[in-house]
Tab-separated table of C-alpha atoms in Angstrom:
chain	number	residue	atom	x	y	z
N	334	MET	CA	238.310	38.912	30.347
N	335	SER	CA	235.368	40.381	28.338
N	336	LYS	CA	232.025	38.359	28.411
N	337	ILE	CA	229.434	37.860	25.729
N	338	ARG	CA	225.839	38.036	26.010
N	339	VAL	CA	223.620	36.841	23.203
N	340	LEU	CA	219.978	37.994	23.211
N	341	VAL	CA	217.803	35.565	21.285
N	342	GLY	CA	214.164	36.295	20.401
N	343	THR	CA	212.047	33.224	19.311
N	344	LYS	CA	208.530	32.251	18.238
N	345	LYS	CA	207.888	31.023	21.839
N	346	GLY	CA	210.061	33.019	23.959
N	347	ALA	CA	213.273	34.680	24.727
N	348	PHE	CA	216.512	33.056	25.725
N	349	ILE	CA	220.026	34.635	26.994
N	350	LEU	CA	223.239	32.873	26.214
N	351	ASN	CA	226.248	33.716	27.996
N	352	ALA	CA	230.056	32.970	27.618
N	353	ASP	CA	233.213	34.370	28.193
N	354	GLY	CA	235.661	35.933	25.765
N	355	THR	CA	236.725	32.447	24.440
N	356	ARG	CA	233.236	31.904	23.265
N	357	LYS	CA	233.525	28.045	23.846
N	358	ASN	CA	231.281	27.263	26.714
N	359	TRP	CA	227.908	28.837	26.634
N	360	GLN	CA	225.219	28.874	29.226
N	361	ILE	CA	221.493	28.958	27.954
N	362	SER	CA	218.886	30.548	30.220
N	363	ASP	CA	215.620	29.233	30.783
N	364	PRO	CA	212.997	30.691	28.630
N	365	HIS	CA	211.945	34.237	29.282
N	366	PHE	CA	208.440	35.207	28.337
N	367	ALA	CA	207.656	31.624	27.511
N	368	GLY	CA	204.884	31.067	24.947
N	369	TRP	CA	205.118	34.730	23.626
N	370	GLU	CA	206.497	35.837	20.178
N	371	MET	CA	209.724	37.628	20.929
N	372	TYR	CA	210.311	39.571	17.928
N	373	HIS	CA	213.372	41.379	19.240
N	374	LEU	CA	215.434	42.176	22.339
N	375	LYS	CA	218.264	44.646	22.311
N	376	GLY	CA	220.580	46.083	25.012
N	377	SER	CA	221.423	49.730	25.509
N	378	ALA	CA	225.001	50.711	24.472
N	379	ALA	CA	224.921	53.503	27.221
N	380	ASP	CA	223.989	50.881	29.962
N	381	PRO	CA	224.442	47.239	29.214
N	382	ASN	CA	222.147	46.399	31.869
N	383	ARG	CA	219.267	47.987	30.242
N	384	ILE	CA	217.614	45.698	27.698
N	385	TYR	CA	214.382	46.407	25.943
N	386	ALA	CA	212.153	43.480	24.605
N	387	SER	CA	209.195	43.272	22.286
N	388	GLN	CA	206.794	40.611	23.510
N	389	SER	CA	203.657	39.849	21.445
N	390	SER	CA	200.907	37.465	20.987
N	391	GLY	CA	198.106	36.994	18.498
N	392	TRP	CA	195.760	36.852	21.450
N	393	PHE	CA	197.035	39.464	23.777
N	394	GLY	CA	198.580	42.172	21.704
N	395	GLN	CA	201.820	43.962	22.128
N	396	ILE	CA	203.769	44.257	25.504
N	397	ILE	CA	207.077	46.031	25.946
N	398	GLN	CA	209.326	44.695	28.689
N	399	ARG	CA	212.497	46.152	30.133
N	400	SER	CA	215.446	44.784	32.218
N	401	ASP	CA	217.562	46.974	34.336
N	402	ASP	CA	219.844	44.020	35.361
N	403	GLY	CA	221.089	42.530	32.119
N	404	GLY	CA	217.950	40.169	31.699
N	405	LYS	CA	217.783	38.624	35.089
N	406	THR	CA	214.513	40.417	35.856
N	407	TRP	CA	211.883	42.073	33.655
N	408	ASN	CA	209.318	44.683	34.180
N	409	THR	CA	206.641	46.330	31.913
N	410	PRO	CA	207.800	49.943	32.062
N	411	GLY	CA	205.829	52.342	34.195
N	412	SER	CA	203.154	49.903	35.103
N	413	SER	CA	203.458	49.539	38.702
N	414	VAL	CA	200.390	50.791	40.347
N	415	GLU	CA	202.376	53.678	41.871
N	416	GLU	CA	203.733	54.727	38.603
N	417	LEU	CA	200.272	54.881	36.988
N	418	LYS	CA	198.375	57.026	39.055
N	419	SER	CA	197.457	60.149	37.016
N	420	GLU	CA	196.226	63.507	38.741
N	421	GLN	CA	192.747	62.020	38.446
N	422	GLY	CA	193.856	58.713	40.003
N	423	PHE	CA	193.077	56.540	37.005
N	424	PRO	CA	195.506	53.929	35.625
N	425	LYS	CA	197.310	55.081	32.367
N	426	GLY	CA	199.123	51.966	31.513
N	427	GLU	CA	200.969	53.438	28.560
N	428	SER	CA	204.012	51.285	27.962
N	429	ASN	CA	202.035	48.842	25.721
N	430	LYS	CA	200.259	51.572	23.870
N	431	PHE	CA	201.236	52.299	20.329
N	432	VAL	CA	198.866	55.089	18.758
N	433	TYR	CA	199.554	56.534	15.204
N	434	GLU	CA	199.539	60.356	15.433
N	435	GLY	CA	196.526	62.074	14.070
N	436	GLU	CA	194.368	60.488	11.354
N	437	PRO	CA	196.158	57.189	10.716
N	438	GLY	CA	195.667	57.545	7.028
N	439	LYS	CA	195.640	54.663	4.451
N	440	HIS	CA	198.291	52.625	2.608
N	441	LEU	CA	197.987	50.128	-0.284
N	442	TRP	CA	196.525	46.803	0.506
N	443	TYR	CA	197.577	43.519	-1.272
N	444	ASP	CA	194.999	44.033	-4.033
N	445	GLY	CA	196.133	47.723	-4.616
N	446	THR	CA	193.060	49.354	-2.869
N	447	PRO	CA	193.763	51.872	0.035
N	448	HIS	CA	193.677	50.186	3.592
N	449	PRO	CA	193.637	51.914	6.884
N	450	TRP	CA	196.760	51.782	9.066
N	451	GLU	CA	196.353	49.162	11.905
N	452	PHE	CA	198.841	48.727	14.704
N	453	LYS	CA	199.794	45.049	15.027
N	454	ARG	CA	203.281	44.701	16.807
N	455	ILE	CA	206.665	46.027	17.489
N	456	TRP	CA	209.317	44.393	15.258
N	457	HIS	CA	212.250	45.942	16.301
N	458	ILE	CA	213.731	48.136	19.272
N	459	GLU	CA	216.619	50.240	18.691
N	460	PRO	CA	217.905	51.784	21.833
N	461	SER	CA	219.704	55.369	21.739
N	462	LEU	CA	223.549	55.019	21.590
N	463	THR	CA	223.924	57.605	24.468
N	464	ASP	CA	220.687	57.612	26.689
N	465	PRO	CA	219.481	54.322	28.171
N	466	ASP	CA	216.077	55.891	28.532
N	467	THR	CA	215.622	56.652	24.973
N	468	ALA	CA	214.853	54.112	22.210
N	469	TYR	CA	213.098	53.654	18.817
N	470	ALA	CA	210.410	51.183	18.152
N	471	GLY	CA	209.813	49.963	14.373
N	472	ALA	CA	206.106	49.079	14.023
N	473	GLU	CA	203.801	47.075	11.961
N	474	ASP	CA	201.828	48.639	10.232
N	475	ALA	CA	204.841	50.684	9.341
N	476	ALA	CA	205.650	53.437	11.624
N	477	ILE	CA	208.445	54.590	13.939
N	478	PHE	CA	207.803	55.314	17.820
N	479	LYS	CA	210.176	56.899	20.287
N	480	THR	CA	210.410	56.752	23.998
N	481	THR	CA	212.414	59.259	26.062
N	482	ASP	CA	211.402	57.734	29.475
N	483	GLY	CA	212.651	54.281	29.434
N	484	GLY	CA	209.563	52.825	27.662
N	485	LYS	CA	206.888	54.041	29.912
N	486	THR	CA	205.319	55.973	26.925
N	487	TRP	CA	205.712	55.806	23.394
N	488	ARG	CA	205.073	58.617	20.677
N	489	GLU	CA	205.063	58.165	16.831
N	490	LEU	CA	207.433	60.154	14.808
N	491	PRO	CA	204.963	60.941	12.017
N	492	GLY	CA	207.052	62.281	9.658
N	493	LEU	CA	208.230	59.053	8.317
N	494	ARG	CA	204.711	58.285	7.120
N	495	GLN	CA	204.501	61.286	5.235
N	496	ALA	CA	207.155	60.051	2.838
N	497	LYS	CA	204.664	58.749	0.172
N	498	SER	CA	203.195	56.114	2.663
N	499	GLN	CA	199.926	56.019	0.522
N	500	LEU	CA	202.056	54.025	-1.896
N	501	TRP	CA	203.654	51.501	0.665
N	502	GLN	CA	202.160	47.991	0.261
N	503	PRO	CA	202.768	45.087	2.635
N	504	GLY	CA	204.790	42.116	1.495
N	505	ALA	CA	203.957	38.498	2.480
N	506	GLY	CA	205.528	39.066	5.994
N	507	GLY	CA	203.481	42.309	6.553
N	508	MET	CA	204.424	45.762	6.242
N	509	ALA	CA	206.891	46.830	9.188
N	510	VAL	CA	209.739	49.022	10.151
N	511	HIS	CA	212.135	46.212	10.716
N	512	THR	CA	215.368	47.914	10.694
N	513	ILE	CA	216.351	51.001	12.547
N	514	LEU	CA	220.115	52.230	12.193
N	515	LEU	CA	221.268	55.119	14.243
N	516	ASP	CA	224.339	57.150	12.931
N	517	PRO	CA	226.963	57.155	15.796
N	518	LYS	CA	228.563	60.400	14.435
N	519	ASN	CA	225.266	62.353	13.841
N	520	GLU	CA	222.415	61.944	16.375
N	521	LYS	CA	220.053	63.521	14.067
N	522	ARG	CA	220.418	60.982	11.308
N	523	ILE	CA	218.495	57.897	11.368
N	524	TYR	CA	217.817	55.154	8.770
N	525	VAL	CA	214.865	52.694	8.575
N	526	ALA	CA	213.904	50.043	6.144
N	527	ILE	CA	210.406	48.610	5.434
N	528	SER	CA	209.700	45.535	3.437
N	529	ALA	CA	207.794	46.651	0.227
N	530	GLY	CA	207.961	50.091	1.507
N	531	GLY	CA	211.563	50.944	0.970
N	532	CYS	CA	214.502	52.548	2.791
N	533	PHE	CA	214.302	56.153	4.345
N	534	ARG	CA	216.670	58.753	5.966
N	535	THR	CA	216.083	61.451	8.261
N	536	ASP	CA	218.725	64.209	9.098
N	537	GLU	CA	216.352	65.952	11.654
N	538	GLY	CA	216.055	63.411	14.324
N	539	GLY	CA	212.878	61.996	12.896
N	540	LYS	CA	211.049	65.129	11.893
N	541	ASN	CA	211.136	64.694	8.167
N	542	TRP	CA	212.143	61.561	6.074
N	543	LYS	CA	213.124	61.006	2.459
N	544	PRO	CA	213.321	57.822	0.416
N	545	ILE	CA	216.943	56.742	-0.139
N	546	THR	CA	216.376	54.176	-2.931
N	547	LYS	CA	218.244	55.551	-6.020
N	548	GLY	CA	219.948	52.863	-7.775
N	549	LEU	CA	217.703	50.144	-6.589
N	550	LYS	CA	216.047	47.913	-9.224
N	551	SER	CA	212.880	45.936	-8.585
N	552	PRO	CA	211.632	45.321	-12.175
N	553	HIS	CA	209.249	42.616	-11.406
N	554	GLU	CA	207.616	44.245	-8.511
N	555	LEU	CA	208.060	47.827	-9.523
N	556	PRO	CA	208.170	48.265	-13.300
N	557	ASP	CA	208.631	52.134	-12.874
N	558	PRO	CA	212.630	52.421	-12.680
N	559	GLU	CA	212.483	55.744	-11.043
N	560	ALA	CA	210.048	54.454	-8.124
N	561	GLU	CA	211.221	56.005	-4.953
N	562	VAL	CA	209.047	53.750	-2.535
N	563	GLY	CA	207.870	50.145	-2.786
N	564	HIS	CA	211.149	48.479	-2.845
N	565	CYS	CA	211.353	45.233	-0.724
N	566	VAL	CA	214.354	46.131	1.334
N	567	HIS	CA	214.986	43.124	3.605
N	568	ARG	CA	217.827	44.657	5.909
N	569	ILE	CA	220.406	47.353	5.927
N	570	ALA	CA	223.587	47.591	7.974
N	571	LEU	CA	226.350	49.945	8.763
N	572	HIS	CA	229.799	49.885	10.478
N	573	PRO	CA	229.888	52.508	13.217
N	574	SER	CA	233.316	53.874	11.974
N	575	LYS	CA	232.015	54.551	8.627
N	576	PRO	CA	228.294	55.275	8.956
N	577	ASP	CA	227.976	56.873	5.471
N	578	VAL	CA	228.751	53.340	4.009
N	579	LEU	CA	225.467	51.388	4.025
N	580	PHE	CA	224.993	47.809	3.038
N	581	MET	CA	221.616	46.226	1.789
N	582	GLN	CA	220.051	42.850	1.480
N	583	LYS	CA	217.071	43.574	-0.820
N	584	HIS	CA	214.476	41.000	-1.929
N	585	TRP	CA	216.732	40.186	-4.640
N	586	ASP	CA	220.258	41.878	-4.867
N	587	VAL	CA	222.749	42.904	-2.301
N	588	LEU	CA	223.749	46.728	-2.475
N	589	ARG	CA	226.244	49.153	-1.168
N	590	SER	CA	226.079	52.870	-0.899
N	591	ASP	CA	229.064	55.026	0.073
N	592	ASN	CA	226.988	58.211	0.608
N	593	ALA	CA	224.447	57.502	3.268
N	594	GLY	CA	221.995	55.937	0.785
N	595	GLU	CA	222.045	58.620	-1.917
N	596	LEU	CA	223.020	56.136	-4.675
N	597	TRP	CA	223.189	52.297	-4.308
N	598	ASN	CA	225.252	50.027	-6.421
N	599	GLU	CA	224.683	46.230	-6.646
N	600	VAL	CA	227.568	44.166	-5.221
N	601	SER	CA	225.856	40.751	-5.629
N	602	GLY	CA	228.909	39.621	-7.681
N	603	ASN	CA	229.332	35.801	-7.676
N	604	LEU	CA	226.801	35.011	-4.894
N	605	PRO	CA	224.905	31.753	-5.837
N	606	SER	CA	221.684	33.557	-5.052
N	607	ASP	CA	221.222	37.257	-4.150
N	608	PHE	CA	217.946	36.546	-2.276
N	609	GLY	CA	218.264	36.664	1.535
N	610	PHE	CA	217.400	38.419	4.529
N	611	PRO	CA	220.134	39.343	7.111
N	612	ILE	CA	223.346	41.250	6.295
N	613	ASP	CA	225.921	42.350	8.758
N	614	VAL	CA	229.467	43.951	8.923
N	615	ASN	CA	232.440	42.559	10.858
N	616	PHE	CA	233.221	44.849	13.715
N	617	ASN	CA	237.010	45.019	13.107
N	618	GLU	CA	236.853	45.198	9.482
N	619	PRO	CA	234.368	47.740	8.096
N	620	GLU	CA	234.609	46.529	4.544
N	621	THR	CA	233.755	42.908	5.368
N	622	ILE	CA	230.116	41.958	5.163
N	623	TYR	CA	228.182	38.829	5.505
N	624	VAL	CA	224.873	37.446	4.066
N	625	VAL	CA	223.157	34.037	4.020
N	626	PRO	CA	221.829	33.424	0.458
N	627	ILE	CA	218.516	31.778	0.207
N	628	THR	CA	217.352	29.987	-2.822
N	629	SER	CA	214.515	32.251	-4.038
N	630	ASP	CA	211.418	34.262	-2.819
N	631	SER	CA	209.332	30.991	-3.288
N	632	LEU	CA	212.040	28.644	-1.620
N	633	HIS	CA	213.197	30.274	1.534
N	634	TYR	CA	215.927	27.767	2.433
N	635	PRO	CA	219.518	27.318	1.372
N	636	LEU	CA	220.672	26.371	-2.011
N	637	GLU	CA	221.278	22.538	-2.223
N	638	GLY	CA	220.397	21.940	1.244
N	639	LYS	CA	223.718	23.655	2.375
N	640	LEU	CA	223.744	26.280	5.007
N	641	ARG	CA	226.455	28.823	3.651
N	642	VAL	CA	227.423	32.101	5.098
N	643	TYR	CA	229.003	34.224	2.362
N	644	ARG	CA	231.777	36.776	3.323
N	645	ARG	CA	233.004	39.540	1.206
N	646	GLN	CA	236.120	41.367	2.247
N	647	THR	CA	237.871	44.537	1.404
N	648	GLY	CA	235.272	45.934	-0.874
N	649	GLY	CA	235.794	43.460	-3.793
N	650	GLY	CA	233.253	41.861	-5.617
N	651	GLU	CA	234.153	38.218	-4.776
N	652	TRP	CA	232.202	36.487	-2.139
N	653	GLU	CA	233.542	33.329	-0.317
N	654	PRO	CA	231.371	30.699	1.013
N	655	LEU	CA	231.837	29.850	4.829
N	656	THR	CA	230.988	26.334	5.552
N	657	ARG	CA	233.125	24.878	8.101
N	658	GLY	CA	230.879	23.794	11.015
N	659	LEU	CA	227.666	24.252	9.277
N	660	PRO	CA	225.441	21.622	7.922
N	661	GLN	CA	226.264	20.811	4.294
N	662	LYS	CA	223.525	18.645	3.298
N	663	ASP	CA	219.730	18.205	4.158
N	664	CYS	CA	219.468	21.706	5.644
N	665	TYR	CA	216.293	23.594	5.031
N	666	VAL	CA	216.199	26.423	7.540
N	667	ASN	CA	216.105	30.181	7.060
N	668	VAL	CA	217.711	32.968	8.612
N	669	LEU	CA	215.560	35.930	9.215
N	670	ARG	CA	216.530	39.382	8.842
N	671	ASP	CA	217.198	40.426	12.411
N	672	ALA	CA	218.788	37.156	13.371
N	673	MET	CA	222.351	38.087	12.477
N	674	ALA	CA	224.845	39.930	14.741
N	675	VAL	CA	228.348	40.609	15.432
N	676	ASP	CA	230.479	41.071	18.717
N	677	GLN	CA	233.116	43.597	19.438
N	678	LEU	CA	235.827	41.531	20.555
N	679	ASP	CA	239.211	41.814	18.943
N	680	GLN	CA	238.568	38.899	16.809
N	681	SER	CA	235.092	39.388	15.739
N	682	GLY	CA	232.626	37.168	16.502
N	683	ILE	CA	229.729	36.380	14.028
N	684	TYR	CA	226.346	34.967	15.264
N	685	PHE	CA	223.096	33.922	13.460
N	686	GLY	CA	220.038	32.175	14.478
N	687	THR	CA	217.558	29.813	12.281
N	688	THR	CA	214.096	28.948	11.832
N	689	GLY	CA	215.152	25.679	13.085
N	690	GLY	CA	216.172	26.701	16.351
N	691	GLN	CA	219.825	26.644	16.008
N	692	VAL	CA	222.158	29.501	16.999
N	693	TYR	CA	225.544	29.357	15.446
N	694	CYS	CA	228.736	31.330	16.540
N	695	SER	CA	231.933	31.842	14.707
N	696	PRO	CA	234.535	33.331	16.859
N	697	ASP	CA	237.047	33.821	13.977
N	698	GLY	CA	235.067	36.176	11.743
N	699	GLY	CA	233.353	33.299	9.836
N	700	ASP	CA	236.154	30.892	9.180
N	701	SER	CA	234.456	28.196	11.408
N	702	TRP	CA	231.278	27.825	13.049
N	703	SER	CA	229.526	25.948	15.916
N	704	ALA	CA	225.926	25.688	17.173
N	705	ILE	CA	225.887	27.284	20.579
N	706	ALA	CA	222.106	26.474	20.805
N	707	GLU	CA	220.047	24.018	19.306
N	708	HIS	CA	216.340	22.945	19.393
N	709	LEU	CA	215.161	26.301	20.375
N	710	PRO	CA	212.025	27.617	18.748
N	711	PRO	CA	212.342	29.280	15.389
N	712	VAL	CA	214.599	32.115	15.951
N	713	TYR	CA	213.373	35.710	15.077
N	714	SER	CA	216.242	37.923	16.252
N	715	VAL	CA	219.733	37.673	17.707
N	716	GLU	CA	221.465	40.472	19.216
N	717	MET	CA	224.896	40.713	20.938
N	718	GLN	CA	226.326	42.536	23.960
N	719	THR	CA	230.060	42.649	24.631
N	720	LEU	CA	230.666	43.072	28.389
N	721	PRO	CA	233.658	44.165	30.331
H	1257	MET	CA	183.903	39.724	46.111
H	1258	ILE	CA	184.118	39.124	42.456
H	1259	ARG	CA	186.282	36.110	41.132
H	1260	VAL	CA	188.088	36.530	37.907
H	1261	VAL	CA	190.000	33.678	36.124
H	1262	LEU	CA	192.611	34.834	33.721
H	1263	PRO	CA	194.228	32.796	31.120
H	1264	PHE	CA	197.790	31.294	31.686
H	1265	HIS	CA	199.820	34.088	29.895
H	1266	LEU	CA	198.032	36.828	31.541
H	1267	ARG	CA	198.257	35.340	35.090
H	1268	ASN	CA	202.042	35.352	34.346
H	1269	LEU	CA	202.057	38.940	32.978
H	1270	ALA	CA	199.985	40.087	36.141
H	1271	ARG	CA	202.212	37.930	38.422
H	1272	VAL	CA	199.319	36.211	40.058
H	1273	GLU	CA	198.466	32.719	40.650
H	1274	GLY	CA	194.941	31.393	40.779
H	1275	GLU	CA	191.910	33.396	40.719
H	1276	VAL	CA	192.027	37.115	40.963
H	1277	GLU	CA	189.368	38.806	43.279
H	1278	LEU	CA	188.005	42.317	43.014
H	1279	ASP	CA	185.550	44.277	44.971
H	1280	LEU	CA	183.330	46.420	42.965
H	1281	PRO	CA	180.287	48.653	43.906
H	1282	ALA	CA	176.864	47.740	42.033
H	1283	PRO	CA	175.820	47.610	39.424
H	1284	VAL	CA	178.815	45.562	38.003
H	1285	THR	CA	178.765	45.725	34.231
H	1286	ILE	CA	181.465	44.064	32.084
H	1287	SER	CA	183.265	47.111	31.357
H	1288	ALA	CA	183.331	48.087	35.017
H	1289	LEU	CA	184.916	44.674	35.721
H	1290	LEU	CA	187.462	45.163	32.930
H	1291	GLU	CA	188.436	48.543	34.225
H	1292	ALA	CA	188.949	47.255	37.595
H	1293	ILE	CA	191.043	44.469	36.334
H	1294	GLU	CA	193.184	46.915	34.507
H	1295	LYS	CA	193.410	49.176	37.472
H	1296	SER	CA	194.626	46.577	39.775
H	1297	TYR	CA	196.956	45.061	36.975
H	1298	PRO	CA	197.965	47.920	34.863
H	1299	ASN	CA	200.308	45.882	32.579
H	1300	LEU	CA	197.199	43.964	31.296
H	1301	ARG	CA	195.939	47.305	29.725
H	1302	GLY	CA	195.799	46.510	26.130
H	1303	THR	CA	195.766	42.652	26.405
H	1304	ILE	CA	192.278	42.060	26.956
H	1305	ARG	CA	190.747	45.027	25.215
H	1306	ASP	CA	192.251	47.420	22.620
H	1307	HIS	CA	193.971	50.400	24.227
H	1308	GLY	CA	192.389	52.982	22.103
H	1309	THR	CA	188.933	51.629	21.126
H	1310	LEU	CA	188.362	49.536	24.458
H	1311	LYS	CA	186.971	46.693	22.237
H	1312	ARG	CA	187.499	43.116	23.216
H	1313	ARG	CA	190.656	41.852	21.516
H	1314	PRO	CA	189.553	39.161	18.683
H	1315	PHE	CA	190.821	36.101	20.285
H	1316	ILE	CA	189.617	36.940	23.804
H	1317	ARG	CA	186.265	35.451	25.099
H	1318	PHE	CA	184.269	36.034	28.318
H	1319	PHE	CA	182.380	33.374	30.084
H	1320	ALA	CA	180.248	33.060	33.138
H	1321	CYS	CA	177.745	30.771	34.558
H	1322	LYS	CA	178.179	28.633	31.536
H	1323	GLU	CA	177.230	31.545	29.271
H	1324	ASP	CA	179.228	33.062	26.424
H	1325	LEU	CA	179.343	36.884	27.458
H	1326	SER	CA	181.796	37.837	24.664
H	1327	LEU	CA	179.393	39.531	22.288
H	1328	ASP	CA	177.279	41.146	24.944
H	1329	PRO	CA	177.593	45.143	25.041
H	1330	PRO	CA	180.120	46.435	27.539
H	1331	GLU	CA	177.355	47.809	29.689
H	1332	THR	CA	175.663	44.507	30.305
H	1333	GLN	CA	175.259	43.703	34.082
H	1334	LEU	CA	177.105	40.645	35.105
H	1335	PRO	CA	174.919	37.729	36.679
H	1336	ASP	CA	174.133	37.942	40.346
H	1337	GLU	CA	176.279	34.601	40.900
H	1338	VAL	CA	179.330	36.562	39.530
H	1339	VAL	CA	178.709	39.630	41.561
H	1340	ASN	CA	178.210	37.639	44.855
H	1341	GLY	CA	181.249	35.370	44.198
H	1342	THR	CA	179.352	32.125	43.537
H	1343	GLU	CA	180.584	31.832	40.081
H	1344	PRO	CA	183.750	33.287	38.475
H	1345	PHE	CA	184.010	35.516	35.512
H	1346	LEU	CA	186.396	33.710	32.957
H	1347	VAL	CA	188.715	35.454	30.514
H	1348	VAL	CA	189.590	32.893	28.140
H	1349	GLY	CA	192.237	32.927	25.123
H	1350	ALA	CA	190.253	31.586	22.197
H	1351	MET	CA	191.203	28.242	20.628
H	1352	ALA	CA	192.831	29.222	17.438
H	1353	GLY	CA	195.871	28.375	15.368
H	1354	GLY	CA	194.997	24.794	14.598
């Protein structure tokens, strides 16, 4: 029987949840990296024992951790004394080092003045679909880095910041590459999203990038209807069988593109609010998507105190609320952008974590939900591994 | 032998318990000691001082012999009591966050 491993990043450590394919009985690990902010953990599709984790702290900066045994043990890649000896005998310690290529340049600050790029942390790590030693990292301030040696060293793909980055501007949560999507049918194609930066695509393996924001409307933040950058994209998602079809949860609006982001159309339909953070696609139904509506940009909690996931099937405009097993009164948590994931079992499981420390699972595509972890620190990210 | 006390999270990261002991040739400066710490425990690179600029991270402080050395220049020589191991060199995570 298949097994499920859920990787949960929280404000105060990481947790690994394990269950068999019935998804009924869950074991929760002790905290990994207790006390550290764990923005994201993700396993390699090419080697499920290989997991990358972003560990950070306002005191001690950015650490990259790697597990080669499915999360049982962890190491900072390339940081053993033996691995660090250069020809001159000096330690290199490059696994935690994220340095912008060349002159870092400037982006817009909150007050609209130019502000120099400053590395703060890694929000998201996206392992290659085919090579366990290759992964991409999304940084704040916004940039994308790549490793090809299992995380021992990271190099920026500077072409992204040539896409009108002088006009990017941080949102309230900072300015970070928070989403990285790899096209499973075209290894040269990568999508990224940046809050208050926009959405970008490369078809050259990261060498050159272009904004893909046509059709997005942000009239309050961006009065120019033709603005290519600056849109506050909260999350994008795709289904591996149809990678040209993209779904987006924007600051406001839920949108869809059928041509790899060349043009977006709003599909907010009858959602009670089209503000939110995560969006994801059912593994077995490429047209079925999920969002968690949040009241507004000023009120980051569900409408009416009711935690509701909304599902939209078969490409129609009608959304249905999914409430069975979710709190329907006095609930004022948020669900952050990286805190929703799907498994790959025959009946798709949907998972999400909340800022209240719950992780919910629906083993039936969203029809019913139960909390598989409660009382964790605020959940930053949820990722799935479906294991044989 | 120089004794160094690391904060809880850096002890965990370096996988050490209690004080760290380092043997350095004189003269022992703040930067020489930090280099020695990073050489012995490479995954602490970037956690005490910035990778690129080698400046102390904002919420890290240095103390020894009841003195705050955080703002002293990196080339400052450490007190004899630290060099001869009578007193430890303290790397401290600053109180912050309310």
